[in-house]
């Protein structure tokens, strides 16, 4: 087997950014053209699609990257086992779609018919039918093919959504976009594959795949249910309007984190999987992932803490600014989650059972604390509960990092992490001091934001260029 080496990692980042930008553009176009009732249909269809995909997500694609086989014959057997399990997943989606169709077809609140549910189920089925062999490129560190598949499919899907909604002004625009995105991605997965997967009922290979994938399924289901319970609780305890404010701030604060961690964890998972097969150490790769995450996200979260009212007013309007204090707490929770995510890929590779157990405990603890403190203390009780659980979970992950993975030069590793945090935060703290001492309050946020962008861009370019040189030398 060829040695692991990152290739086209930057292309993957560009593809993810382009995809998110295209999807966001399509969403805002729909929001401008469709009325509230039709946007309600789009929201329900979005939730259904996410539920169908997430609640049946066994993490099969991760298993191909993770698989410890070194010879082609064993890897082919694993790919065939994954393909067989994907067919079972498709059957589950079909049954779930039929059940949802019967339930929602009688709904008095949304104009959803059998055709809507069948079409959105088709999108989930197409996305679940990608060739597992596509992930063998990622397994060796080559992200060029997955980057092309992601970017082309999302851009075509977003363009279709915009075209349909402009011509017909219907929520079917969302459905058409999702189907095209899934179909193009599936087609490219087979085009870029070097072998055609076959159905295999080898009990041994299927058991091996499911033994690992069951932990990823637990994490996906728990994460989805936990998020929905939190939203339902906030909406039920307070009001739909409060939930709207809460959700708007949540999306604003967490959107950069979701993009950065999706990119970083994908690279780190591939590297950790390769390290586990070769028996190599992973201290240097974790430090690079940690530095990238800190430099990419910490400045944004600091800006939200000091100037979140200005940011939300600029992006969404002044009516959201009164919940700035909630945005500050969300920023704390978000950066804790981002830092924990730099350790997550190693736990998934080396300690998958602990990862699923820890995520389940996080969700249960958050829900319990939310119910205990949400009533007496309102939204602050909900947010402080989330932060408390995130902090404890991060400490547990740090403990696992230094007891299971970084077994040598621990002090050097810890010092490098702390130095990254200090070097990133110190210039921004200095900017805050200067603008507050020498600039009028009305212009502080504008000048601080501009300076943040310049300083952060310089640090980010330096980190990426230096990290790129180091990554290219990793085997």
Short mmCIF file of C-alpha atoms in Angstrom, two decimals:
data_model
loop_
_atom_site.label_atom_id
_atom_site.label_comp_id
_atom_site.label_asym_id
_atom_site.label_seq_id
_atom_site.Cartn_x
_atom_site.Cartn_y
_atom_site.Cartn_z
CA UNK A 1 0.00 0.00 0.00
CA UNK A 2 1.21 3.51 -0.78
CA UNK A 3 2.16 5.76 2.10
CA UNK A 4 -0.30 8.35 3.35
CA UNK A 5 0.25 11.87 2.07
CA UNK A 6 -2.15 14.81 1.93
CA UNK A 7 -3.10 15.85 -1.59
CA UNK A 8 -5.67 18.48 -2.64
CA UNK A 9 -6.50 19.28 1.00
CA UNK A 10 -6.89 22.93 0.06
CA UNK A 11 -9.26 21.95 -2.74
CA UNK A 12 -11.50 20.22 -0.22
CA UNK A 13 -11.66 23.41 1.85
CA UNK A 14 -12.58 25.47 -1.22
CA UNK A 15 -15.23 22.90 -2.18
CA UNK A 16 -16.82 23.00 1.29
CA UNK A 17 -16.86 26.80 1.34
CA UNK A 18 -18.30 27.00 -2.18
CA UNK A 19 -20.94 24.42 -1.31
CA UNK A 20 -22.02 26.22 1.85
CA UNK A 21 -22.10 29.58 0.02
CA UNK A 22 -24.23 28.12 -2.79
CA UNK A 23 -26.67 26.50 -0.35
CA UNK A 24 -26.94 29.70 1.68
CA UNK A 25 -27.61 31.72 -1.49
CA UNK A 26 -30.34 29.29 -2.57
CA UNK A 27 -31.94 29.49 0.87
CA UNK A 28 -32.02 33.29 0.91
CA UNK A 29 -33.48 33.39 -2.61
CA UNK A 30 -36.27 31.04 -1.48
CA UNK A 31 -36.82 33.15 1.64
CA UNK A 32 -37.28 36.27 -0.49
CA UNK A 33 -39.70 34.72 -3.00
CA UNK A 34 -41.76 32.18 -1.03
CA UNK A 35 -44.38 33.23 1.51
CA UNK A 36 -44.34 32.15 5.16
CA UNK A 37 -46.52 29.07 4.58
CA UNK A 38 -44.33 27.73 1.78
CA UNK A 39 -41.17 28.44 3.77
CA UNK A 40 -42.79 26.42 6.55
CA UNK A 41 -43.07 23.52 4.09
CA UNK A 42 -39.41 23.97 3.16
CA UNK A 43 -38.46 23.91 6.87
CA UNK A 44 -40.38 20.68 7.47
CA UNK A 45 -38.86 19.06 4.36
CA UNK A 46 -35.40 20.10 5.56
CA UNK A 47 -35.99 18.50 8.96
CA UNK A 48 -37.35 15.32 7.34
CA UNK A 49 -34.39 15.03 4.96
CA UNK A 50 -31.93 15.60 7.80
CA UNK A 51 -33.72 13.05 9.97
CA UNK A 52 -33.85 10.41 7.22
CA UNK A 53 -30.16 10.86 6.50
CA UNK A 54 -28.80 11.34 10.02
CA UNK A 55 -30.90 8.76 11.86
CA UNK A 56 -29.85 6.08 9.36
CA UNK A 57 -26.23 7.24 9.16
CA UNK A 58 -24.16 4.24 10.17
CA UNK A 59 -20.93 6.02 9.19
CA UNK A 60 -20.13 3.51 6.45
CA UNK A 61 -18.01 6.00 4.53
CA UNK A 62 -15.90 6.59 7.65
CA UNK A 63 -15.40 2.85 7.99
CA UNK A 64 -13.76 2.65 4.56
CA UNK A 65 -11.26 5.34 5.59
CA UNK A 66 -10.75 3.76 9.02
CA UNK A 67 -10.51 0.12 7.88
CA UNK A 68 -7.28 -1.46 9.12
CA UNK A 69 -6.79 -3.76 6.09
CA UNK A 70 -3.44 -3.36 4.36
CA UNK A 71 -3.98 -5.69 1.37
CA UNK A 72 -6.29 -5.04 -1.58
CA UNK A 73 -8.27 -8.24 -1.15
CA UNK A 74 -9.30 -7.42 2.43
CA UNK A 75 -10.09 -3.81 1.51
CA UNK A 76 -12.28 -4.97 -1.39
CA UNK A 77 -14.14 -7.31 0.97
CA UNK A 78 -14.71 -4.41 3.37
CA UNK A 79 -16.02 -2.19 0.55
CA UNK A 80 -18.42 -4.92 -0.58
CA UNK A 81 -19.65 -5.34 3.01
CA UNK A 82 -20.27 -1.59 3.27
CA UNK A 83 -22.17 -1.63 -0.04
CA UNK A 84 -24.39 -4.42 1.25
CA UNK A 85 -25.08 -2.50 4.46
CA UNK A 86 -25.91 0.61 2.44
CA UNK A 87 -28.63 -1.37 0.64
CA UNK A 88 -30.11 -2.23 4.05
CA UNK A 89 -29.97 1.47 4.92
CA UNK A 90 -31.91 2.25 1.74
CA UNK A 91 -34.64 -0.18 2.78
CA UNK A 92 -34.84 1.55 6.18
CA UNK A 93 -35.23 4.93 4.47
CA UNK A 94 -37.99 3.54 2.25
CA UNK A 95 -39.94 2.25 5.25
CA UNK A 96 -39.40 5.49 7.21
CA UNK A 97 -40.53 7.57 4.23
CA UNK A 98 -43.72 5.51 3.88
CA UNK A 99 -44.53 5.90 7.58
CA UNK A 100 -43.89 9.67 7.49
CA UNK A 101 -46.05 9.98 4.40
CA UNK A 102 -49.00 8.38 6.20
CA UNK A 103 -48.53 10.62 9.25
CA UNK A 104 -47.85 13.98 7.61
CA UNK A 105 -50.31 13.56 4.78
CA UNK A 106 -53.06 14.09 7.36
CA UNK A 107 -51.35 17.11 8.91
CA UNK A 108 -53.54 20.19 9.32
CA UNK A 109 -50.56 22.51 9.58
CA UNK A 110 -48.50 21.82 6.46
CA UNK A 111 -49.54 21.18 2.89
CA UNK A 112 -47.42 18.06 2.55
CA UNK A 113 -48.47 15.25 0.27
CA UNK A 114 -47.23 11.81 -0.67
CA UNK A 115 -45.32 13.29 -3.61
CA UNK A 116 -43.29 15.64 -1.35
CA UNK A 117 -42.30 12.85 1.01
CA UNK A 118 -41.50 10.41 -1.79
CA UNK A 119 -39.29 12.96 -3.53
CA UNK A 120 -37.36 13.90 -0.38
CA UNK A 121 -36.98 10.20 0.43
CA UNK A 122 -35.55 9.69 -3.06
CA UNK A 123 -32.93 12.37 -2.37
CA UNK A 124 -31.91 10.59 0.85
CA UNK A 125 -31.76 7.24 -0.99
CA UNK A 126 -29.56 8.65 -3.77
CA UNK A 127 -27.19 10.21 -1.24
CA UNK A 128 -27.03 6.86 0.59
CA UNK A 129 -26.16 5.02 -2.64
CA UNK A 130 -22.70 6.50 -3.29
CA UNK A 131 -19.92 4.10 -4.17
CA UNK A 132 -17.87 3.25 -1.05
CA UNK A 133 -14.79 2.98 -3.25
CA UNK A 134 -14.75 6.79 -3.60
CA UNK A 135 -13.46 6.93 -0.03
CA UNK A 136 -10.37 4.88 -0.86
CA UNK A 137 -8.87 8.07 -2.32
CA UNK A 138 -9.45 9.87 0.97
CA UNK A 139 -8.00 6.86 2.77
CA UNK A 140 -4.66 7.51 1.06
CA UNK A 141 -4.86 11.27 1.69
CA UNK A 142 -6.06 12.32 -1.78
CA UNK A 143 -9.05 14.68 -1.38
CA UNK A 144 -9.21 15.81 -5.01
CA UNK A 145 -12.04 13.49 -6.03
CA UNK A 146 -14.26 14.06 -2.99
CA UNK A 147 -13.69 17.82 -3.42
CA UNK A 148 -14.85 17.71 -7.04
CA UNK A 149 -17.86 15.56 -6.19
CA UNK A 150 -18.90 17.86 -3.33
CA UNK A 151 -18.44 21.13 -5.20
CA UNK A 152 -20.07 20.09 -8.50
CA UNK A 153 -23.06 18.44 -6.83
CA UNK A 154 -23.84 21.29 -4.41
CA UNK A 155 -23.38 23.99 -7.05
CA UNK A 156 -25.66 22.19 -9.53
CA UNK A 157 -28.25 21.52 -6.82
CA UNK A 158 -28.23 25.14 -5.63
CA UNK A 159 -28.52 26.43 -9.21
CA UNK A 160 -31.52 24.13 -9.78
CA UNK A 161 -33.18 25.34 -6.58
CA UNK A 162 -32.74 28.99 -7.56
CA UNK A 163 -33.98 28.37 -11.11
CA UNK A 164 -37.11 26.51 -10.02
CA UNK A 165 -38.07 29.00 -7.30
CA UNK A 166 -37.56 31.97 -9.66
CA UNK A 167 -39.78 30.44 -12.36
CA UNK A 168 -42.47 28.65 -10.34
CA UNK A 169 -42.17 30.05 -6.78
CA UNK A 170 -42.80 26.68 -5.17
CA UNK A 171 -41.25 24.76 -2.24
CA UNK A 172 -40.59 22.00 -4.78
CA UNK A 173 -37.48 24.05 -5.58
CA UNK A 174 -35.85 22.70 -2.42
CA UNK A 175 -36.79 19.12 -3.30
CA UNK A 176 -35.49 19.40 -6.87
CA UNK A 177 -32.22 20.86 -5.61
CA UNK A 178 -31.72 18.06 -3.09
CA UNK A 179 -32.46 15.34 -5.66
CA UNK A 180 -30.03 16.82 -8.19
CA UNK A 181 -27.34 17.30 -5.55
CA UNK A 182 -27.64 13.67 -4.46
CA UNK A 183 -27.85 12.31 -8.02
CA UNK A 184 -24.78 14.21 -9.24
CA UNK A 185 -22.79 13.24 -6.16
CA UNK A 186 -23.75 9.57 -6.53
CA UNK A 187 -22.87 9.56 -10.24
CA UNK A 188 -19.47 11.12 -9.60
CA UNK A 189 -18.75 8.64 -6.81
CA UNK A 190 -18.99 5.81 -9.36
CA UNK A 191 -17.08 7.74 -12.02
CA UNK A 192 -14.15 8.34 -9.65
CA UNK A 193 -14.17 4.78 -8.29
CA UNK A 194 -11.58 2.25 -9.46
CA UNK A 195 -13.74 -0.79 -8.67
CA UNK A 196 -17.42 -1.58 -8.80
CA UNK A 197 -18.79 -2.60 -5.38
CA UNK A 198 -20.59 -5.93 -5.21
CA UNK A 199 -23.20 -7.31 -2.85
CA UNK A 200 -21.54 -9.49 -0.25
CA UNK A 201 -23.26 -11.38 2.51
CA UNK A 202 -20.03 -12.38 4.24
CA UNK A 203 -21.07 -12.46 7.88
CA UNK A 204 -17.51 -11.86 9.06
CA UNK A 205 -16.98 -8.71 6.96
CA UNK A 206 -20.43 -7.30 7.77
CA UNK A 207 -19.90 -7.89 11.50
CA UNK A 208 -16.54 -6.11 11.33
CA UNK A 209 -18.11 -3.12 9.60
CA UNK A 210 -21.09 -2.94 11.95
CA UNK A 211 -18.88 -3.39 15.04
CA UNK A 212 -17.24 -0.08 14.24
CA UNK A 213 -20.14 1.72 12.54
CA UNK A 214 -22.56 1.17 15.41
CA UNK A 215 -20.60 3.72 17.46
CA UNK A 216 -20.90 6.31 14.68
CA UNK A 217 -24.63 5.59 14.45
CA UNK A 218 -25.02 6.22 18.18
CA UNK A 219 -23.16 9.53 17.89
CA UNK A 220 -25.26 10.66 14.89
CA UNK A 221 -28.58 9.74 16.48
CA UNK A 222 -27.73 11.20 19.88
CA UNK A 223 -26.48 14.45 18.33
CA UNK A 224 -29.61 14.86 16.22
CA UNK A 225 -32.04 14.03 19.04
CA UNK A 226 -30.17 16.22 21.55
CA UNK A 227 -30.33 19.24 19.25
CA UNK A 228 -34.03 18.76 18.53
CA UNK A 229 -34.87 18.30 22.23
CA UNK A 230 -33.03 21.52 23.05
CA UNK A 231 -34.96 23.44 20.37
CA UNK A 232 -38.30 21.93 21.43
CA UNK A 233 -37.63 22.75 25.08
CA UNK A 234 -36.71 26.37 24.36
CA UNK A 235 -39.77 26.80 22.13
CA UNK A 236 -42.13 25.13 24.62
CA UNK A 237 -40.81 26.80 27.75
CA UNK A 238 -40.70 30.31 26.32
CA UNK A 239 -42.29 30.97 22.92
CA UNK A 240 -41.74 30.43 19.20
CA UNK A 241 -40.44 34.01 18.99
CA UNK A 242 -37.79 33.32 21.64
CA UNK A 243 -36.87 30.11 19.81
CA UNK A 244 -36.47 32.17 16.63
CA UNK A 245 -34.04 34.53 18.35
CA UNK A 246 -32.20 31.61 19.94
CA UNK A 247 -31.94 29.75 16.62
CA UNK A 248 -30.79 32.85 14.70
CA UNK A 249 -27.95 33.51 17.11
CA UNK A 250 -27.09 29.81 17.18
CA UNK A 251 -26.72 29.72 13.39
CA UNK A 252 -24.65 32.91 13.33
CA UNK A 253 -22.23 31.76 16.03
CA UNK A 254 -21.90 28.13 14.93
CA UNK A 255 -21.76 28.42 11.14
CA UNK A 256 -17.98 29.14 11.00
CA UNK A 257 -17.30 26.35 13.51
CA UNK A 258 -19.32 23.81 11.54
CA UNK A 259 -17.41 24.62 8.35
CA UNK A 260 -13.94 24.62 9.93
CA UNK A 261 -14.45 21.50 12.04
CA UNK A 262 -16.02 19.60 9.14
CA UNK A 263 -12.88 20.33 7.12
CA UNK A 264 -10.32 19.79 9.88
CA UNK A 265 -11.85 16.63 11.33
CA UNK A 266 -12.09 15.03 7.89
CA UNK A 267 -8.36 15.53 7.35
CA UNK A 268 -7.46 14.50 10.89
CA UNK A 269 -9.61 11.37 10.74
CA UNK A 270 -7.91 10.24 7.53
CA UNK A 271 -4.47 10.91 9.04
CA UNK A 272 -5.31 9.20 12.34
CA UNK A 273 -6.64 6.16 10.47
CA UNK A 274 -3.44 5.95 8.44
CA UNK A 275 -1.37 6.31 11.61
CA UNK A 276 -3.29 3.49 13.27
CA UNK A 277 -2.53 1.20 10.33
CA UNK A 278 1.15 2.07 10.25
CA UNK A 279 1.69 2.42 13.99
CA UNK A 280 3.00 6.00 13.61
CA UNK A 281 2.73 8.69 16.26
CA UNK A 282 0.13 11.42 15.93
CA UNK A 283 1.39 14.26 18.13
CA UNK A 284 2.52 16.50 15.24
CA UNK A 285 -0.65 16.03 13.20
CA UNK A 286 -2.84 16.90 16.19
CA UNK A 287 -0.86 20.10 16.83
CA UNK A 288 -1.33 21.19 13.22
CA UNK A 289 -5.05 20.48 13.39
CA UNK A 290 -5.30 22.33 16.71
CA UNK A 291 -3.39 25.35 15.37
CA UNK A 292 -5.55 25.51 12.24
CA UNK A 293 -8.77 25.36 14.29
CA UNK A 294 -7.63 28.01 16.79
CA UNK A 295 -6.39 30.47 14.17
CA UNK A 296 -9.49 29.98 12.01
CA UNK A 297 -12.10 30.26 14.78
CA UNK A 298 -10.84 31.98 17.93
CA UNK A 299 -10.77 35.53 16.42
CA UNK A 300 -14.39 35.21 15.27
CA UNK A 301 -15.57 34.05 18.70
CA UNK A 302 -13.64 36.85 20.43
CA UNK A 303 -15.27 39.36 18.08
CA UNK A 304 -18.72 37.93 18.90
CA UNK A 305 -17.95 38.32 22.61
CA UNK A 306 -16.97 42.00 22.29
CA UNK A 307 -18.98 43.15 19.26
CA UNK A 308 -21.74 40.58 18.73
CA UNK A 309 -24.46 43.25 18.76
CA UNK A 310 -22.80 45.02 15.83
CA UNK A 311 -22.32 41.74 13.93
CA UNK A 312 -25.91 40.51 14.30
CA UNK A 313 -27.27 43.97 13.39
CA UNK A 314 -25.12 44.02 10.26
CA UNK A 315 -26.08 40.48 9.20
CA UNK A 316 -29.71 40.10 10.26
CA UNK A 317 -31.03 43.39 11.62
CA UNK A 318 -31.17 45.34 14.86
CA UNK A 319 -34.11 43.41 16.34
CA UNK A 320 -31.79 40.51 17.24
CA UNK A 321 -29.20 42.59 19.12
CA UNK A 322 -30.95 42.43 22.50
CA UNK A 323 -29.96 38.76 22.82
CA UNK A 324 -26.25 39.56 22.50
CA UNK A 325 -25.59 38.17 25.98
CA UNK A 326 -26.91 34.82 24.74
CA UNK A 327 -24.63 35.05 21.72
CA UNK A 328 -21.66 35.54 24.05
CA UNK A 329 -22.50 32.34 25.94
CA UNK A 330 -23.03 30.51 22.65
CA UNK A 331 -19.57 31.68 21.53
CA UNK A 332 -18.02 30.12 24.64
CA UNK A 333 -19.83 26.82 24.02
CA UNK A 334 -18.92 26.90 20.33
CA UNK A 335 -15.17 27.36 20.87
CA UNK A 336 -15.15 24.61 23.51
CA UNK A 337 -16.84 22.31 21.00
CA UNK A 338 -14.37 23.29 18.27
CA UNK A 339 -11.34 22.59 20.47
CA UNK A 340 -12.81 19.25 21.52
CA UNK A 341 -13.33 18.41 17.85
CA UNK A 342 -9.56 18.45 17.25
CA UNK A 343 -9.30 15.43 19.57
CA UNK A 344 -12.48 13.73 18.32
CA UNK A 345 -11.00 12.02 15.22
CA UNK A 346 -8.38 10.19 17.30
CA UNK A 347 -11.00 9.00 19.74
CA UNK A 348 -13.11 7.73 16.82
CA UNK A 349 -10.16 5.79 15.43
CA UNK A 350 -8.60 4.41 18.60
CA UNK A 351 -11.44 4.58 21.15
CA UNK A 352 -14.76 4.47 19.25
CA UNK A 353 -16.64 2.88 22.15
CA UNK A 354 -15.54 5.67 24.49
CA UNK A 355 -16.49 8.29 21.89
CA UNK A 356 -20.06 7.04 21.59
CA UNK A 357 -20.42 6.64 25.36
CA UNK A 358 -19.04 10.12 26.03
CA UNK A 359 -21.33 11.72 23.44
CA UNK A 360 -24.35 9.94 24.94
CA UNK A 361 -23.40 11.08 28.45
CA UNK A 362 -22.97 14.65 27.17
CA UNK A 363 -26.45 14.65 25.64
CA UNK A 364 -28.10 13.15 28.73
CA UNK A 365 -26.29 15.50 31.12
CA UNK A 366 -27.12 18.56 28.99
CA UNK A 367 -30.79 17.60 28.82
CA UNK A 368 -31.05 16.96 32.56
CA UNK A 369 -29.30 20.21 33.52
CA UNK A 370 -31.36 22.11 30.97
CA UNK A 371 -34.59 20.88 32.53
CA UNK A 372 -33.32 21.57 36.07
CA UNK A 373 -31.97 25.08 35.50
CA UNK A 374 -33.97 26.21 32.47
CA UNK A 375 -37.15 26.76 34.50
CA UNK A 376 -35.70 28.87 37.34
CA UNK A 377 -33.09 30.74 35.29
CA UNK A 378 -34.58 30.84 31.81
CA UNK A 379 -32.37 30.87 28.72
CA UNK A 380 -29.28 31.65 30.78
CA UNK A 381 -29.85 28.41 32.68
CA UNK A 382 -30.07 26.50 29.37
CA UNK A 383 -26.89 28.06 27.99
CA UNK A 384 -24.87 27.70 31.19
CA UNK A 385 -25.91 24.03 31.31
CA UNK A 386 -24.55 23.54 27.80
CA UNK A 387 -21.28 25.31 28.67
CA UNK A 388 -20.80 23.30 31.87
CA UNK A 389 -21.22 19.99 30.07
CA UNK A 390 -19.00 21.09 27.17
CA UNK A 391 -16.24 22.13 29.58
CA UNK A 392 -16.31 18.84 31.46
CA UNK A 393 -16.41 16.86 28.21
CA UNK A 394 -13.42 18.79 26.87
CA UNK A 395 -11.44 18.07 30.04
CA UNK A 396 -12.23 14.37 29.62
CA UNK A 397 -11.04 14.48 26.02
CA UNK A 398 -7.84 16.28 27.06
CA UNK A 399 -7.27 13.59 29.67
CA UNK A 400 -7.72 10.91 26.99
CA UNK A 401 -5.38 12.83 24.69
CA UNK A 402 -2.53 12.79 27.20
CA UNK A 403 -3.11 9.29 28.53
CA UNK A 404 -3.86 7.44 25.29
CA UNK A 405 -2.24 9.32 22.42
CA UNK A 406 0.46 11.77 23.50
CA UNK A 407 2.57 9.47 25.65
CA UNK A 408 5.90 11.21 25.06
CA UNK A 409 6.94 14.87 25.25
CA UNK A 410 3.64 15.76 26.87
CA UNK A 411 4.94 19.06 28.22
CA UNK A 412 6.18 20.10 24.76
CA UNK A 413 2.80 19.25 23.29
CA UNK A 414 0.87 21.17 25.98
CA UNK A 415 3.21 24.16 25.70
CA UNK A 416 2.72 24.27 21.91
CA UNK A 417 -1.06 24.25 22.37
CA UNK A 418 -0.97 27.05 24.94
CA UNK A 419 1.43 29.08 22.81
CA UNK A 420 -0.97 28.79 19.87
CA UNK A 421 -3.84 30.12 21.99
CA UNK A 422 -1.78 33.01 23.40
CA UNK A 423 -0.23 34.07 20.08
CA UNK A 424 -3.66 34.06 18.43
CA UNK A 425 -5.52 35.91 21.19
CA UNK A 426 -2.85 38.44 22.27
CA UNK A 427 -2.90 40.67 19.14
CA UNK A 428 -6.70 40.77 19.24
CA UNK A 429 -6.70 41.70 22.93
CA UNK A 430 -4.29 44.54 22.09
CA UNK A 431 -6.63 45.70 19.32
CA UNK A 432 -9.50 45.81 21.80
CA UNK A 433 -7.50 47.90 24.26
CA UNK A 434 -6.48 50.39 21.57
CA UNK A 435 -9.93 50.89 20.04
CA UNK A 436 -11.54 51.31 23.46
CA UNK A 437 -8.96 53.85 24.61
CA UNK A 438 -8.61 55.98 21.48
CA UNK A 439 -11.77 55.60 19.37
CA UNK A 440 -15.33 56.82 19.94
CA UNK A 441 -17.79 54.10 20.93
CA UNK A 442 -19.79 54.51 17.71
CA UNK A 443 -16.86 53.38 15.53
CA UNK A 444 -15.16 50.86 17.80
CA UNK A 445 -16.84 47.80 16.31
CA UNK A 446 -16.13 48.86 12.72
CA UNK A 447 -12.42 49.49 13.31
CA UNK A 448 -12.07 46.44 15.51
CA UNK A 449 -13.71 44.25 12.86
CA UNK A 450 -11.47 45.58 10.09
CA UNK A 451 -8.35 45.11 12.21
CA UNK A 452 -9.45 41.62 13.25
CA UNK A 453 -9.78 40.66 9.58
CA UNK A 454 -6.31 41.95 8.68
CA UNK A 455 -4.55 40.39 11.68
CA UNK A 456 -6.43 37.12 11.39
CA UNK A 457 -5.83 36.89 7.62
CA UNK A 458 -2.09 37.35 8.10
CA UNK A 459 -1.96 34.72 10.85
CA UNK A 460 -4.15 32.34 8.88
CA UNK A 461 -2.02 32.58 5.73
CA UNK A 462 1.15 32.03 7.76
CA UNK A 463 -0.35 29.04 9.57
CA UNK A 464 -1.68 27.43 6.38
CA UNK A 465 1.57 27.95 4.46
CA UNK A 466 3.73 26.65 7.28
CA UNK A 467 1.30 23.80 7.96
CA UNK A 468 1.17 23.01 4.25
CA UNK A 469 4.93 22.57 4.07
CA UNK A 470 4.85 20.31 7.10
CA UNK A 471 1.83 18.34 5.86
CA UNK A 472 3.45 17.67 2.49
CA UNK A 473 6.31 16.02 4.33
CA UNK A 474 4.12 13.75 6.46
CA UNK A 475 4.10 10.08 5.57
#
